[in-house]
Amino acid sequence: MPVFTVSNRLCVIMVGLPARGKSFISQKIVRYLSWLSVPSKCFNVGHYRRLMGTVHPKAAFFDPDNEEGLKLREMAAERALEDMLEWFTAEEGIVAILDATNTTRARREWVARKLRANSIEPMFLESWCDDQDLILRNVVELKSTSPDYEGVESEVAIHDFLARIKKYEKIYQPLDESHDKELTFVRLINVSQQVIINRIESYLESRIVFYIMNLHIKPRYIWLSRHGESIYNVEKKIGGDSHLSPRGLQYARKLPEIVKQSAGDANLTTWISTLVRTGETAQFLPYKQLQWKALDELDAGVCDGMTYYEIQEKYPEDFKARDDDKFEYRYRGGESYRDVIVRLEPVIMELERQENILIITHQAVLRCIYAYFMNVPQEESPWVSIPLHTLIKLEPRAYGTRATRIKADIPAVSTYKERGSSQLKDPQ
Ligand SMILES: *[C@@H]1O[C@H](CO)[C@@H](O)[C@H](O)[C@H]1NC(C)=O
Ligand SMILES: *[C@@H]1O[C@H](CO)[C@@H](O)[C@H](O)[C@H]1NC(C)=O
Ligand SMILES: CC(=O)N[C@H]1CO[C@H](CO)[C@@H](O)[C@@H]1O
């Protein structure tokens, strides 16, 4: 990934009626870019409107003829924009997302002008959808997650939300290929059945477009597991390409049953690394299997095959440097967590495109994948606990991912190294 500077600053302005998945897309873009170390943040105008006191507004509030409502929403948008500009400067931000409805041309022109005056490139991202089933599903999900409808009876909330959409429809002007041809924009039609792009120029813009083209919203799960306990794990050595221990093999035998309990009759695909221990762990699973070199364990370079104790003795400075900044530290002749993220990016992209996938791989690699889905801050991600003989089920949803851990109840050594120690012990 190139290094980005002030000249790359970009604001993605969401466009579209309510319940078109705008917040979902905004959250995903922020998570993806942050994971790749691009400073990004989402500014939700609805959130600012609520801060200003309109906590449970009725649909009438959103009527374009309701002057008071209009004024409040304009103020909310201005505050969101002010905070965004402040963030660009104070936090050296690169990509901001303005999550609002922005249904009129006049509004869009106002935002674009303000951004350009601050040397921020505007890029419009419209989610347009007339698939009524999909919209209704979104409305049902939103009324149960939106703070606007906290404590409101379900039927009432849905009815009100649909009325709110009607208010916006009155003035909605979708992006238009001829009228808006000077603007940088992306239009998603029915999620990604059709994607129209216009004047996409910078590297970051094309990266974002490519990413959202790969997203889908079908319900699905992702299961993650480390390989079973290996001979090297038992000997407290890192890296290598050893076989499973007898307990590791026991886990491999039990895995099909545990997965079936969690996945039912779903037809999964299993992804493994090219190392012996992941293949051995997957050998009894009845699913199609795919091997990825990119899923191999973080390369420990000259320390491969050593115990942490030996590393501390032989390379004390490296041992300390790694504890001080585990994300950036690169083993001599090996890799850092940052390096692993770079090679995992195509895996994440493919994972977004797929439905039910079971990944059997290694501790550091799983930490990176887990951090992407669970929004774990970069400096914490190398310290996430991913114990052996545990299946993790991820459920991506509209606002974030839910994770469940299923223990196989087969003992294994701990491979968790605490900061400042060469001892291995699971965090409590
Ligand atoms: C979007 O999907 C719906 C339902 O499948 C379909 O009726 C509609 O024609 C689609 N719209 C466009 C513009 O393709
Ligand atoms: C599962 O999916 C694979 C392709 O991904 C297919 O070849 C296989 O026949 C499917 N199995 C079942 C039981 O549906
Ligand atoms: C309907 C509408 O115009 N929605 C918002 C679009 O974005 C502007 C600026 O951010 C807001 O002022 C509007 O409320």
Coordinates of C-alpha atoms and ligand atoms in Angstrom, one line a residue:
M1 CA 0.0 0.0 0.0
P2 CA 1.4 3.4 -0.9
V3 CA 1.8 6.1 1.8
F4 CA -0.9 8.7 1.6
T5 CA -0.6 12.4 2.3
V6 CA -2.7 15.5 2.5
S7 CA -2.9 15.5 -1.3
N8 CA -4.8 12.2 -1.3
R9 CA -7.6 13.4 1.0
L10 CA -11.0 12.1 0.0
C11 CA -14.5 12.3 1.3
V12 CA -17.0 9.6 0.2
I13 CA -20.5 11.2 0.3
M14 CA -23.3 8.7 0.6
V15 CA -26.4 9.3 -1.4
G16 CA -29.7 7.5 -1.4
L17 CA -33.0 7.0 0.3
P18 CA -33.2 5.5 3.9
A19 CA -32.9 1.7 4.2
R20 CA -30.6 1.4 1.2
G21 CA -27.6 0.0 3.1
K22 CA -25.7 3.2 3.2
S23 CA -24.6 2.8 6.8
F24 CA -23.6 -0.8 6.2
I25 CA -21.4 0.2 3.2
S26 CA -19.9 3.2 5.1
Q27 CA -18.9 1.0 8.1
K28 CA -17.4 -1.6 5.8
I29 CA -15.3 0.9 3.9
V30 CA -14.0 2.4 7.1
R31 CA -13.1 -1.0 8.5
Y32 CA -11.4 -2.1 5.3
L33 CA -9.3 1.1 5.0
S34 CA -8.4 1.2 8.7
W35 CA -7.3 -2.4 8.5
L36 CA -5.0 -1.4 5.7
S37 CA -3.7 1.5 7.9
V38 CA -5.4 4.3 5.9
P39 CA -6.8 6.7 8.5
S40 CA -10.5 6.7 7.9
K41 CA -13.6 7.7 9.8
C42 CA -17.4 7.8 9.3
F43 CA -19.5 10.9 10.1
N44 CA -23.2 10.1 10.4
V45 CA -25.5 13.1 10.1
G46 CA -28.3 11.2 11.9
H47 CA -26.0 10.9 14.9
Y48 CA -25.5 14.7 15.0
R49 CA -29.2 15.3 14.6
R50 CA -29.8 13.1 17.6
L51 CA -27.2 15.0 19.6
M52 CA -29.1 18.1 18.9
G53 CA -32.1 16.8 20.7
T54 CA -34.3 15.1 18.1
V55 CA -34.1 11.6 19.5
H56 CA -37.3 10.0 18.4
P57 CA -38.5 12.1 15.5
K58 CA -41.7 11.2 13.7
A59 CA -41.8 10.9 9.9
A60 CA -43.3 14.4 9.6
F61 CA -40.0 15.8 10.8
F62 CA -38.4 14.6 7.6
D63 CA -41.0 16.3 5.4
P64 CA -39.2 18.7 3.0
D65 CA -42.0 21.3 3.8
N66 CA -41.3 21.0 7.6
E67 CA -39.1 24.1 8.0
E68 CA -38.1 23.4 11.6
G69 CA -37.0 19.9 10.6
L70 CA -35.2 21.1 7.6
K71 CA -33.3 23.7 9.7
L72 CA -32.3 21.1 12.3
R73 CA -31.1 18.7 9.7
E74 CA -29.1 21.4 8.0
M75 CA -27.4 22.3 11.3
A76 CA -26.7 18.6 11.9
A77 CA -25.1 18.3 8.5
E78 CA -23.0 21.4 9.1
R79 CA -21.8 20.1 12.5
A80 CA -20.9 16.8 10.9
L81 CA -18.9 18.5 8.2
E82 CA -17.2 20.8 10.7
D83 CA -16.1 17.8 12.8
M84 CA -14.9 16.1 9.7
L85 CA -12.7 19.0 8.7
E86 CA -11.3 19.2 12.2
W87 CA -10.6 15.4 12.0
F88 CA -8.8 15.7 8.7
T89 CA -6.4 18.3 10.3
A90 CA -6.0 17.0 13.8
E91 CA -5.8 13.3 13.1
E92 CA -4.2 13.6 9.6
G93 CA -7.2 11.8 8.2
I94 CA -7.2 10.5 4.6
V95 CA -10.7 9.1 3.9
A96 CA -13.9 10.4 5.5
I97 CA -17.3 9.1 4.9
L98 CA -20.3 11.4 5.1
D99 CA -23.2 9.1 5.9
A100 CA -26.3 11.2 5.2
T101 CA -29.1 11.0 2.7
N102 CA -28.1 13.9 0.4
T103 CA -31.0 13.5 -1.9
T104 CA -31.0 16.8 -3.7
R105 CA -28.6 18.3 -6.2
A106 CA -28.4 21.6 -4.3
R107 CA -27.3 19.7 -1.2
R108 CA -24.7 17.8 -3.0
E109 CA -23.3 20.9 -4.6
W110 CA -23.1 22.6 -1.2
V111 CA -21.1 19.7 0.3
A112 CA -18.8 19.4 -2.7
R113 CA -18.0 23.1 -2.7
K114 CA -17.2 23.0 1.0
L115 CA -14.9 20.0 0.6
R116 CA -13.0 21.4 -2.4
A117 CA -12.5 24.6 -0.6
N118 CA -10.6 22.5 2.0
S119 CA -8.6 20.5 -0.6
I120 CA -10.7 17.4 -0.1
E121 CA -11.8 15.5 -3.1
P122 CA -15.5 14.6 -3.0
M123 CA -16.7 11.3 -4.3
F124 CA -20.4 10.4 -4.3
L125 CA -21.5 6.9 -3.6
E126 CA -25.2 6.3 -4.3
S127 CA -27.0 3.2 -3.3
W128 CA -30.1 3.0 -5.5
C129 CA -32.6 0.1 -5.0
D130 CA -36.1 -0.7 -6.1
D131 CA -36.1 -4.3 -4.9
Q132 CA -39.0 -4.0 -2.5
D133 CA -38.3 -7.2 -0.6
L134 CA -34.7 -6.1 0.0
I135 CA -35.9 -2.7 1.2
L136 CA -38.4 -4.2 3.6
R137 CA -35.8 -6.5 5.0
N138 CA -33.5 -3.5 5.6
V139 CA -36.3 -1.6 7.3
V140 CA -37.0 -4.4 9.6
E141 CA -33.3 -4.7 10.5
L142 CA -32.9 -0.9 10.9
K143 CA -35.9 -0.4 13.2
S144 CA -34.4 -3.0 15.6
T145 CA -30.9 -1.3 15.5
S146 CA -31.6 2.4 14.9
P147 CA -31.5 4.6 18.1
D148 CA -34.4 6.5 16.5
Y149 CA -36.8 3.6 17.3
E150 CA -35.5 2.5 20.7
G151 CA -38.4 1.3 22.7
V152 CA -40.9 1.9 19.9
E153 CA -43.3 -0.9 19.1
S154 CA -42.3 -2.9 16.0
E155 CA -45.3 -2.3 13.8
V156 CA -45.4 1.4 14.6
A157 CA -41.6 1.7 13.9
I158 CA -41.9 0.0 10.5
H159 CA -44.9 2.1 9.5
D160 CA -43.1 5.3 10.6
F161 CA -39.9 4.3 8.8
L162 CA -41.8 3.7 5.5
A163 CA -43.5 7.0 5.9
R164 CA -40.1 8.7 6.4
I165 CA -38.8 7.1 3.2
K166 CA -41.8 8.6 1.4
K167 CA -40.9 12.1 2.6
Y168 CA -37.5 11.8 1.1
E169 CA -38.8 10.3 -2.1
K170 CA -40.7 13.6 -2.8
I171 CA -37.4 15.5 -3.4
Y172 CA -35.0 12.7 -4.2
Q173 CA -32.8 13.4 -7.3
P174 CA -30.7 10.4 -8.1
L175 CA -27.2 11.0 -9.6
D176 CA -27.5 11.3 -13.3
E177 CA -25.1 10.4 -16.0
S178 CA -25.5 13.5 -18.0
H179 CA -26.3 16.1 -15.4
D180 CA -23.6 15.0 -13.0
K181 CA -21.0 14.0 -15.5
E182 CA -18.4 16.4 -14.0
L183 CA -18.6 14.7 -10.6
T184 CA -16.7 11.6 -9.3
F185 CA -19.4 9.1 -8.5
V186 CA -20.4 5.5 -8.2
R187 CA -24.0 4.3 -8.4
L188 CA -24.9 0.9 -7.0
I189 CA -28.1 -0.4 -8.5
N190 CA -29.8 -3.1 -6.5
V191 CA -26.7 -3.6 -4.3
S192 CA -24.3 -4.6 -7.0
Q193 CA -26.5 -5.9 -9.8
Q194 CA -25.3 -3.0 -11.8
V195 CA -22.5 -0.6 -11.0
I196 CA -22.0 2.7 -12.8
I197 CA -18.8 4.6 -12.3
N198 CA -17.9 8.1 -13.4
R199 CA -14.6 10.0 -13.3
I200 CA -12.9 7.6 -10.9
E201 CA -9.3 8.9 -10.9
S202 CA -7.2 8.3 -7.8
Y203 CA -5.8 5.1 -6.5
L204 CA -7.9 5.3 -3.3
E205 CA -11.1 5.9 -5.3
S206 CA -10.6 2.9 -7.5
R207 CA -9.6 0.8 -4.5
I208 CA -12.9 1.7 -2.7
V209 CA -14.9 1.0 -5.9
F210 CA -13.3 -2.4 -6.3
Y211 CA -14.0 -3.2 -2.7
I212 CA -17.7 -2.3 -2.7
M213 CA -18.2 -4.2 -5.9
N214 CA -17.1 -7.3 -4.0
L215 CA -19.5 -6.8 -1.1
H216 CA -22.8 -8.8 -0.9
I217 CA -25.5 -8.8 1.7
K218 CA -26.7 -12.4 1.6
P219 CA -26.8 -13.9 5.1
R220 CA -23.7 -16.1 5.7
Y221 CA -21.2 -17.2 8.3
I222 CA -17.4 -17.6 8.5
W223 CA -15.8 -20.1 10.7
L224 CA -12.2 -19.7 11.9
S225 CA -9.9 -22.3 13.5
R226 CA -6.3 -22.7 14.2
H227 CA -4.7 -26.0 13.2
G228 CA -4.7 -28.7 15.9
E229 CA -1.9 -28.7 18.4
S230 CA 1.4 -29.4 16.6
I231 CA 4.6 -31.1 17.7
Y232 CA 6.3 -27.7 17.6
N233 CA 3.5 -26.2 19.8
V234 CA 4.3 -28.9 22.4
E235 CA 8.0 -28.2 22.2
K236 CA 7.2 -24.4 22.6
K237 CA 8.9 -23.7 19.2
I238 CA 7.6 -21.1 16.8
G239 CA 7.2 -21.5 13.0
G240 CA 8.4 -24.7 11.3
D241 CA 6.3 -27.2 9.4
S242 CA 5.7 -29.9 11.9
H243 CA 2.9 -32.6 12.1
L244 CA 0.0 -32.6 14.6
S245 CA 0.6 -33.9 18.1
P246 CA -1.7 -36.8 19.2
R247 CA -4.0 -34.2 20.8
G248 CA -4.0 -32.1 17.6
L249 CA -5.1 -35.2 15.7
Q250 CA -7.8 -35.7 18.2
Y251 CA -9.1 -32.2 17.4
A252 CA -8.9 -32.9 13.7
R253 CA -11.1 -36.0 14.2
K254 CA -13.6 -34.0 16.3
L255 CA -13.7 -31.0 14.0
P256 CA -16.3 -32.3 11.5
E257 CA -18.8 -32.9 14.3
I258 CA -18.2 -29.4 15.9
V259 CA -18.6 -27.7 12.6
K260 CA -21.7 -29.6 11.7
Q261 CA -23.3 -28.7 15.1
S262 CA -22.7 -25.0 14.2
A263 CA -23.2 -25.0 10.5
G264 CA -25.9 -27.7 10.1
D265 CA -26.2 -28.9 6.5
A266 CA -24.7 -25.8 5.0
N267 CA -22.2 -26.7 2.2
L268 CA -19.0 -24.9 3.2
T269 CA -15.7 -24.6 1.5
T270 CA -12.6 -25.0 3.6
W271 CA -9.5 -22.8 3.1
I272 CA -6.2 -24.0 4.5
S273 CA -2.6 -22.8 4.3
T274 CA 0.2 -24.8 2.5
L275 CA 1.7 -26.0 5.8
V276 CA 1.3 -29.6 6.9
R277 CA -0.5 -28.9 10.1
T278 CA -3.5 -27.2 8.5
G279 CA -4.0 -29.9 5.9
E280 CA -3.8 -32.6 8.7
T281 CA -6.4 -30.6 10.7
A282 CA -8.8 -30.4 7.7
Q283 CA -8.3 -34.0 6.5
F284 CA -11.6 -35.4 8.0
L285 CA -13.9 -32.6 6.8
P286 CA -16.4 -33.5 4.1
Y287 CA -16.1 -30.1 2.3
K288 CA -14.3 -28.9 -0.8
Q289 CA -10.8 -27.6 0.1
L290 CA -8.7 -24.8 -1.2
Q291 CA -5.1 -24.1 -0.4
W292 CA -3.8 -20.5 0.0
K293 CA -0.1 -19.7 0.3
A294 CA -1.3 -16.3 1.7
L295 CA -2.7 -18.1 4.7
D296 CA 0.8 -19.4 5.8
E297 CA 1.9 -18.4 9.3
L298 CA 3.9 -15.2 9.9
D299 CA 7.4 -15.9 8.8
A300 CA 9.7 -15.7 11.8
G301 CA 12.9 -15.5 9.7
V302 CA 16.0 -16.4 11.6
C303 CA 13.9 -17.2 14.7
D304 CA 11.9 -19.9 12.9
G305 CA 12.1 -23.1 15.0
M306 CA 13.3 -21.4 18.2
T307 CA 11.4 -21.1 21.5
Y308 CA 10.7 -17.6 22.8
Y309 CA 13.2 -18.3 25.6
E310 CA 15.9 -19.0 23.0
I311 CA 15.0 -15.8 21.1
Q312 CA 15.2 -13.7 24.3
E313 CA 18.6 -15.2 25.0
K314 CA 20.0 -15.0 21.5
Y315 CA 18.3 -11.8 20.2
P316 CA 17.4 -9.8 23.3
E317 CA 17.1 -6.5 21.4
D318 CA 14.8 -8.1 18.9
F319 CA 12.8 -9.7 21.6
K320 CA 12.2 -6.3 23.2
A321 CA 11.6 -4.5 20.0
R322 CA 8.9 -6.9 19.1
D323 CA 7.1 -6.5 22.4
D324 CA 7.4 -2.7 22.1
D325 CA 5.7 -2.6 18.7
K326 CA 4.5 -6.0 17.7
F327 CA 2.5 -4.8 14.7
E328 CA 5.5 -3.2 13.0
Y329 CA 8.3 -5.4 14.2
R330 CA 9.7 -7.5 11.3
Y331 CA 11.7 -10.7 12.2
R332 CA 15.2 -10.6 10.7
G333 CA 14.7 -12.2 7.3
G334 CA 11.0 -12.7 8.1
E335 CA 7.7 -10.8 8.4
S336 CA 5.8 -8.3 10.5
Y337 CA 2.1 -8.3 11.2
R338 CA 1.8 -5.4 8.7
D339 CA 3.4 -7.7 6.0
V340 CA 0.9 -10.4 6.8
I341 CA -2.0 -7.9 6.3
V342 CA -0.7 -6.9 2.9
R343 CA -0.6 -10.5 1.7
L344 CA -4.0 -11.3 3.3
E345 CA -5.8 -8.5 1.4
P346 CA -6.7 -10.7 -1.6
V347 CA -8.0 -13.3 0.9
I348 CA -10.3 -10.8 2.6
M349 CA -11.5 -9.6 -0.8
E350 CA -12.4 -13.1 -1.9
L351 CA -13.9 -13.8 1.6
E352 CA -16.3 -10.9 1.0
R353 CA -17.4 -12.4 -2.3
Q354 CA -18.0 -15.8 -0.9
E355 CA -20.8 -17.3 1.3
N356 CA -20.0 -19.9 3.9
I357 CA -16.3 -20.4 4.4
L358 CA -14.3 -22.3 7.1
I359 CA -10.7 -21.1 7.4
I360 CA -8.1 -23.3 9.1
T361 CA -4.9 -21.4 9.5
H362 CA -2.4 -20.0 12.0
Q363 CA -2.4 -17.8 15.1
A364 CA -1.0 -14.6 13.6
V365 CA -3.0 -14.9 10.4
L366 CA -6.2 -15.5 12.3
R367 CA -5.5 -12.4 14.5
C368 CA -5.4 -10.3 11.3
I369 CA -8.6 -11.8 9.8
Y370 CA -10.3 -11.5 13.2
A371 CA -9.2 -7.8 13.5
Y372 CA -10.7 -7.0 10.1
F373 CA -14.1 -8.4 11.0
M374 CA -14.2 -7.3 14.6
N375 CA -12.7 -3.9 14.1
V376 CA -9.8 -4.5 16.5
P377 CA -7.5 -1.5 16.6
Q378 CA -4.2 -2.1 14.8
E379 CA -1.9 -1.9 17.9
E380 CA -4.1 -4.4 19.8
S381 CA -4.6 -6.9 16.9
P382 CA -1.3 -8.8 17.5
W383 CA -2.3 -9.5 21.1
V384 CA -5.8 -11.0 20.5
S385 CA -6.2 -14.4 22.1
I386 CA -6.9 -17.1 19.6
P387 CA -6.5 -20.4 21.6
L388 CA -5.9 -23.8 20.0
H389 CA -8.8 -26.3 19.7
T390 CA -11.5 -23.5 19.5
L391 CA -13.8 -22.8 16.6
I392 CA -14.8 -19.2 16.1
K393 CA -18.0 -18.4 14.3
L394 CA -18.4 -15.0 12.7
E395 CA -21.7 -13.6 11.7
P396 CA -21.4 -10.4 9.6
R397 CA -24.4 -8.1 10.2
A398 CA -25.5 -4.6 9.2
Y399 CA -23.7 -2.9 12.0
G400 CA -20.6 -5.0 12.7
T401 CA -19.9 -8.7 13.2
R402 CA -21.0 -11.1 16.0
A403 CA -18.4 -13.7 17.1
T404 CA -19.0 -16.9 19.1
R405 CA -16.3 -19.2 20.4
I406 CA -16.9 -22.9 20.5
K407 CA -14.5 -24.9 22.6
A408 CA -13.7 -28.5 21.4
D409 CA -12.9 -29.6 25.0
I410 CA -9.6 -31.2 24.0
P411 CA -6.7 -30.0 26.0
A412 CA -3.8 -28.2 24.3
V413 CA -0.8 -26.2 25.3
S414 CA -1.0 -22.4 25.3
T415 CA 0.9 -20.5 22.6
Y416 CA 0.0 -17.1 24.0
K417 CA 3.1 -15.0 24.9
E418 CA 2.4 -12.2 27.2
R419 CA 4.2 -8.8 26.7
G420 CA 7.5 -8.7 28.4
S421 CA 7.8 -12.4 29.1
S422 CA 8.9 -15.5 27.3
Q423 CA 6.3 -17.6 29.2
L424 CA 3.4 -19.1 27.4
K425 CA 0.0 -18.7 29.1
D426 CA -3.5 -17.9 28.0
P427 CA -4.8 -14.5 29.2
Q428 CA -7.5 -14.7 31.8
Ligands
LIG1 C1 -33.9 -4.4 -8.9 O1 -34.4 -5.7 -8.5 C2 -35.9 -5.9 -8.6 C3 -36.2 -7.2 -7.9 O2 -35.4 -8.2 -8.4 C4 -36.3 -5.8 -10.0 O3 -37.7 -5.8 -10.1 C5 -35.8 -4.4 -10.6 O4 -36.2 -4.4 -12.0 C6 -34.3 -4.2 -10.4 N1 -34.0 -2.9 -10.8 C7 -33.1 -2.6 -11.8 C8 -32.9 -1.2 -12.2 O5 -32.4 -3.5 -12.3
LIG2 C1 -20.9 -28.4 -2.3 O1 -20.3 -27.4 -3.1 C2 -19.4 -27.9 -4.1 C3 -18.9 -26.7 -4.9 O2 -18.6 -25.7 -4.1 C4 -20.0 -29.0 -5.0 O3 -19.1 -29.5 -5.8 C5 -20.6 -30.1 -4.1 O4 -21.3 -31.0 -4.9 C6 -21.6 -29.5 -3.0 N1 -22.0 -30.6 -2.2 C7 -23.2 -30.8 -1.8 C8 -23.5 -31.9 -0.8 O5 -24.1 -30.0 -2.1
LIG3 C1 -32.3 15.2 2.3 C2 -31.0 15.8 2.5 O1 -30.7 16.8 1.8 N1 -30.2 15.2 3.3 C3 -28.9 15.7 3.8 C4 -27.8 15.6 2.7 O2 -26.6 16.1 3.1 C5 -26.7 17.5 3.5 C6 -25.3 17.9 3.8 O3 -24.6 17.0 4.5 C7 -27.7 17.6 4.7 O4 -27.8 18.9 5.0 C8 -29.0 17.1 4.3 O5 -29.8 17.0 5.5

